[in-house]
Coordinates of C-alpha atoms and ligand atoms in Angstrom, one line a residue:
M1 CA 22.9 20.7 27.4
S2 CA 25.7 23.0 26.4
P3 CA 26.4 26.2 28.5
D4 CA 24.9 28.5 25.7
N5 CA 22.2 28.0 23.2
L6 CA 23.8 25.1 21.2
I7 CA 21.9 21.7 20.9
D8 CA 24.7 19.2 21.4
G9 CA 23.8 16.4 18.9
R10 CA 26.9 14.4 19.8
A11 CA 26.0 14.3 23.5
I12 CA 22.2 13.4 22.9
A13 CA 23.3 10.7 20.4
E14 CA 25.6 9.2 22.9
L15 CA 22.7 9.0 25.4
I16 CA 20.7 7.1 22.7
H17 CA 23.7 4.8 22.0
Q18 CA 23.7 3.9 25.7
E19 CA 20.1 3.0 25.6
T20 CA 20.6 1.0 22.4
A21 CA 23.6 -0.8 23.9
Q22 CA 21.5 -1.9 26.8
R23 CA 18.9 -3.3 24.4
I24 CA 21.6 -5.1 22.5
A25 CA 22.9 -6.7 25.7
A26 CA 19.3 -7.8 26.5
L27 CA 18.9 -9.4 23.1
K28 CA 22.2 -11.2 23.4
T29 CA 20.9 -12.9 26.6
R30 CA 18.2 -14.3 24.3
G31 CA 20.9 -15.5 21.9
L32 CA 20.4 -12.8 19.3
Q33 CA 22.9 -10.4 17.8
P34 CA 21.5 -7.7 15.6
G35 CA 22.8 -7.8 12.0
L36 CA 23.0 -4.8 9.6
V37 CA 24.2 -4.8 6.0
F38 CA 25.1 -1.6 4.2
V39 CA 24.8 -1.7 0.4
R40 CA 26.9 0.9 -1.4
V41 CA 26.8 1.3 -5.2
G42 CA 29.6 3.3 -6.9
E43 CA 32.4 5.4 -5.4
D44 CA 30.6 8.6 -4.1
P45 CA 33.1 9.9 -1.6
A46 CA 30.6 11.2 0.8
S47 CA 28.8 7.8 0.9
Q48 CA 32.0 6.1 1.6
V49 CA 32.5 8.4 4.6
Y50 CA 29.0 8.0 5.9
V51 CA 28.8 4.2 5.6
G52 CA 32.3 3.9 7.2
M53 CA 31.0 6.0 10.2
K54 CA 27.8 3.9 10.4
E55 CA 29.9 0.7 10.4
R56 CA 32.2 1.9 13.1
V57 CA 29.3 2.9 15.4
S58 CA 27.6 -0.5 14.7
S59 CA 30.6 -2.5 15.8
R60 CA 31.1 -0.3 18.9
L61 CA 27.6 -1.0 20.0
G62 CA 27.7 -4.8 19.2
I63 CA 25.7 -4.9 16.0
Q64 CA 27.2 -7.3 13.5
S65 CA 27.6 -5.2 10.3
S66 CA 29.2 -5.5 6.9
T67 CA 29.3 -3.4 3.7
Q68 CA 28.6 -4.8 0.3
V69 CA 30.1 -2.6 -2.3
F70 CA 29.1 -2.7 -6.0
S71 CA 30.5 -1.0 -9.1
E72 CA 28.9 2.1 -10.6
K73 CA 28.0 -0.2 -13.5
T74 CA 25.9 -2.7 -11.5
T75 CA 22.5 -3.3 -13.0
E76 CA 19.2 -2.9 -11.3
S77 CA 18.4 -6.6 -11.6
E78 CA 21.8 -7.6 -10.0
L79 CA 21.0 -5.2 -7.1
L80 CA 17.5 -6.6 -6.7
K81 CA 19.0 -10.2 -6.5
V82 CA 21.3 -9.1 -3.7
I83 CA 18.4 -7.5 -1.8
D84 CA 16.4 -10.7 -2.2
R85 CA 19.2 -12.7 -0.7
L86 CA 19.6 -10.3 2.2
N87 CA 15.8 -10.3 2.8
R88 CA 15.9 -14.1 3.2
D89 CA 19.0 -14.2 5.5
P90 CA 17.8 -14.7 9.1
K91 CA 21.0 -13.2 10.5
I92 CA 20.3 -9.9 8.8
H93 CA 17.8 -7.7 10.6
G94 CA 18.5 -4.4 8.8
I95 CA 19.3 -3.5 5.2
L96 CA 20.5 0.0 4.2
V97 CA 21.1 0.9 0.6
Q98 CA 23.1 4.1 0.7
S99 CA 21.7 7.0 -1.3
P100 CA 22.6 8.2 -3.9
I101 CA 22.2 5.2 -6.2
P102 CA 23.5 5.7 -9.8
N103 CA 21.0 7.3 -12.1
H104 CA 20.5 4.2 -14.4
I105 CA 19.0 2.3 -11.4
N106 CA 15.4 3.1 -10.4
S107 CA 15.9 3.9 -6.7
A108 CA 12.2 3.5 -6.0
A109 CA 12.3 -0.1 -7.2
I110 CA 15.4 -0.7 -5.0
Y111 CA 13.8 0.8 -1.9
S112 CA 10.6 -1.1 -2.5
A113 CA 12.5 -4.4 -2.7
V114 CA 13.9 -4.3 0.7
S115 CA 11.5 -6.1 3.1
P116 CA 9.6 -3.6 5.2
D117 CA 10.6 -5.6 8.3
K118 CA 14.3 -5.0 7.5
D119 CA 13.9 -1.4 6.2
V120 CA 15.7 0.4 8.9
D121 CA 16.1 3.4 6.7
G122 CA 12.2 3.8 6.6
F123 CA 12.3 4.4 2.8
H124 CA 9.9 1.5 1.8
P125 CA 6.4 2.8 0.7
V126 CA 4.8 0.7 3.5
N127 CA 6.9 2.4 6.1
M128 CA 6.4 5.8 4.5
G129 CA 2.6 5.1 4.4
K130 CA 2.6 3.9 8.1
L131 CA 4.4 7.2 9.1
L132 CA 1.8 9.3 7.3
L133 CA -1.1 7.3 8.9
G134 CA 0.5 7.6 12.4
D135 CA 1.0 3.8 12.6
R136 CA 4.0 3.4 14.9
T137 CA 4.7 -0.1 13.9
G138 CA 6.7 1.1 10.9
F139 CA 10.3 2.5 10.7
V140 CA 10.7 6.2 10.5
P141 CA 13.6 7.6 8.3
C142 CA 16.6 8.1 10.5
T143 CA 17.3 11.9 9.9
P144 CA 13.8 13.1 10.7
A145 CA 13.5 10.7 13.6
G146 CA 16.8 12.1 14.8
V147 CA 15.7 15.7 14.5
H148 CA 12.5 14.8 16.4
E149 CA 14.5 13.2 19.3
L150 CA 16.8 16.4 19.3
L151 CA 13.7 18.6 19.8
I152 CA 12.2 16.3 22.4
R153 CA 15.4 15.8 24.4
S154 CA 16.2 19.5 24.2
H155 CA 12.8 20.4 25.7
V156 CA 11.8 22.4 22.7
P157 CA 7.9 22.8 22.8
I158 CA 6.4 21.1 19.6
E159 CA 2.7 20.9 20.3
G160 CA 1.0 23.8 18.7
A161 CA 4.2 25.2 17.4
E162 CA 4.6 26.9 14.0
V163 CA 7.2 24.8 12.3
V164 CA 8.8 25.7 8.9
I165 CA 10.6 22.9 7.1
L166 CA 12.9 24.0 4.3
G167 CA 13.1 21.2 1.7
R168 CA 10.5 18.6 0.3
G169 CA 13.0 15.7 -0.3
N170 CA 11.9 12.1 0.4
I171 CA 14.7 11.5 2.9
V172 CA 14.1 14.6 5.2
G173 CA 11.5 17.1 4.3
K174 CA 8.4 15.0 3.6
P175 CA 8.8 12.5 6.4
M176 CA 9.7 15.3 8.8
A177 CA 6.4 17.0 8.0
A178 CA 4.5 13.7 8.5
L179 CA 6.2 13.2 11.8
L180 CA 5.5 16.5 13.4
L181 CA 1.9 17.0 12.1
Q182 CA 0.6 13.8 13.8
K183 CA -2.1 14.0 16.4
A184 CA 0.3 12.7 19.0
R185 CA 2.5 13.8 22.0
H186 CA 5.5 15.7 20.9
A187 CA 3.8 16.4 17.5
N188 CA 0.6 18.3 16.9
A189 CA 2.6 21.1 15.2
T190 CA 1.4 23.5 12.5
I191 CA 3.7 22.6 9.5
T192 CA 4.7 24.8 6.6
L193 CA 6.9 23.1 4.1
C194 CA 8.8 25.5 1.8
H195 CA 10.7 24.4 -1.3
S196 CA 12.3 25.8 -4.5
Q197 CA 9.0 27.1 -5.9
S198 CA 7.7 28.6 -2.7
R199 CA 6.9 32.3 -2.7
N200 CA 7.6 34.2 0.6
T201 CA 9.9 31.7 2.1
A202 CA 11.4 34.4 4.2
E203 CA 8.1 35.5 5.6
H204 CA 7.1 31.9 6.4
C205 CA 10.4 31.5 8.3
R206 CA 10.0 34.7 10.3
R207 CA 6.7 33.3 11.8
A208 CA 8.3 30.1 12.8
D209 CA 9.0 28.8 16.4
I210 CA 11.0 26.0 14.9
I211 CA 12.9 26.0 11.5
I212 CA 14.2 22.8 10.1
A213 CA 16.6 23.5 7.1
A214 CA 17.0 20.6 4.7
I215 CA 17.1 22.4 1.4
G216 CA 20.7 21.7 0.3
V217 CA 21.8 25.3 -0.3
A218 CA 24.8 26.5 1.7
G219 CA 23.9 29.2 4.2
F220 CA 20.4 29.6 2.9
L221 CA 18.8 30.5 6.2
K222 CA 19.9 34.1 7.1
A223 CA 19.4 35.9 10.4
D224 CA 16.8 38.2 9.0
M225 CA 14.6 35.2 8.3
V226 CA 14.6 34.0 12.0
K227 CA 12.3 35.2 14.7
P228 CA 14.3 36.0 17.9
G229 CA 14.2 33.0 20.2
A230 CA 13.3 30.5 17.4
T231 CA 14.8 27.0 17.4
V232 CA 16.9 26.3 14.3
I233 CA 17.9 22.8 13.2
D234 CA 20.4 22.5 10.4
V235 CA 20.2 19.3 8.4
G236 CA 22.3 20.5 5.5
V237 CA 25.5 19.1 4.2
N238 CA 27.0 21.3 1.5
R239 CA 30.6 21.1 0.1
V240 CA 31.9 24.7 -0.6
A241 CA 35.2 26.0 -1.9
D242 CA 37.6 27.2 0.9
A243 CA 41.0 28.2 -0.1
S244 CA 42.2 28.1 3.4
A245 CA 41.3 24.5 3.9
K246 CA 43.8 21.8 3.1
A247 CA 41.4 20.0 0.7
G248 CA 40.4 23.3 -0.9
T249 CA 36.8 22.7 0.2
R250 CA 34.8 22.4 3.5
L251 CA 31.3 21.2 4.6
V252 CA 28.7 23.8 5.6
G253 CA 25.1 23.6 6.6
D254 CA 22.0 25.3 5.2
V255 CA 22.1 27.9 7.9
D256 CA 24.3 31.1 8.1
F257 CA 25.3 29.8 11.5
A258 CA 27.5 32.6 12.7
R259 CA 24.8 35.3 12.2
V260 CA 21.8 33.1 13.1
K261 CA 23.1 31.7 16.4
P262 CA 23.0 35.0 18.4
K263 CA 19.3 35.4 17.3
A264 CA 18.1 31.8 17.9
G265 CA 16.7 30.5 21.1
K266 CA 18.4 27.1 20.4
I267 CA 20.5 26.0 17.4
T268 CA 22.3 22.9 16.3
P269 CA 26.0 23.2 15.3
N270 CA 26.9 21.7 12.0
P271 CA 28.8 19.3 12.2
G272 CA 27.9 18.0 15.6
G273 CA 24.1 18.4 15.4
V274 CA 21.9 16.3 13.3
G275 CA 24.5 14.0 11.8
P276 CA 25.2 12.0 14.9
M277 CA 21.5 11.7 15.6
T278 CA 20.9 10.2 12.2
I279 CA 23.3 7.4 13.1
A280 CA 21.9 7.0 16.5
L281 CA 18.4 6.4 15.1
L282 CA 19.7 4.0 12.6
M283 CA 21.1 1.9 15.4
A284 CA 17.9 2.1 17.3
N285 CA 15.9 1.1 14.3
T286 CA 18.2 -1.9 13.7
V287 CA 17.8 -3.1 17.2
R288 CA 14.0 -2.8 17.0
A289 CA 14.1 -4.8 13.7
A290 CA 16.1 -7.6 15.5
D291 CA 13.8 -7.5 18.5
Q292 CA 10.7 -7.7 16.3
S293 CA 12.2 -10.6 14.3
L294 CA 11.9 -12.8 17.5
R295 CA 8.1 -12.1 17.4
N296 CA 7.6 -12.9 13.7
Ligands
GUN1 N1 22.0 9.4 2.1 C1 21.8 10.5 2.9 N2 21.2 10.3 3.9 C2 20.8 8.9 3.9 C3 20.1 8.0 4.7 O1 19.5 8.5 5.8 N3 20.0 6.8 4.3 C4 20.5 6.3 3.2 N4 20.3 5.1 2.9 N5 21.2 7.1 2.4 C5 21.3 8.4 2.7

C-alpha cells in the first residue's frame, strides 16, 4: 500500500499479473498458449489507446493476441460472421469486442454472438445472468471485477457495508451491484445504485462506507457528499478542456479528487487506480477461458 490513503491500482494489478503469468507458464507445460482477439470497429481514439494497452500487456504476459480492425461502415452481419469464425477457432480462447460499437450495429446482438465460453468481457447474457445468480462458472465484466479485487486486496470491509454505486451502465454499474450484493464472502453489502434520475444522490452518498463512481460526469463526487473515512473508487474517464495541456484536453475521473482525498479513508488515484485493474482482470479471465477449454 502507498504511504498515505491512496489505493495503488498499478501495484495491485502488477501482483495479479504475476499470478496470471504463473498460470500461463503452467498452461504452457501442458502445450497450451492462451489466445485473445480484440475486435475494434471504427476509429474511436480512446478505443485505439485502450486496445493498444491491452495488447501490450497480453504479449508481456505470454498471451497470443491480435487486433482485428473494421471500418466504421462495417455491417452487423459482417461482424457476426467474424465472431462466428473466432468462436470456432480452437487457438482463440478470448474474444473482446471493444465498446463503443457504431450506432448502426446492434451491440446486444454482437455481444450475444460471442460464445459465452470465450466471452472474457463478461457481456454475454449468459454470463450476466450467472453473475446475478451467483454462479461463479461465468465470466465477470473486467472493470467491476477489478474494483472488487481492489477493495479486497486493500482490506476494505465489504460485508454489511453501505455501498453507493453511481451509474447504472451495463459495463460497470449494474454488474458491480450484482457482484457486491451476493450472499458470499467479500460481498454481502447493502447496495444503493444512483443514476441520472435519482433524487437525493448526495444524501445517499453521505451514508456510504464505500462509493464507486461510474457515472461519466467529470468531478461529480464532491467532498460534501463523502462521509469522513469512506472508501472512494473512481471509475470515471472523462475528457475535459485544459488550456495548459499540450493537447488542449486532459482526462479526469468522476471524483473531485483534490478535495475528496483528504476526507476519504482510502481513495483510488485516476489514472493509476481502476484502469490497470480492468486490464489485469481481462488477462485473468483469458487465462481461465484457456484453462477451461482443456476441460470442454
Ligand atoms: N469500453 C470501455 N470499457 C470496456 C470494457 O471493459 N470492455 C470492452 N469491450 N469495451 C469497453
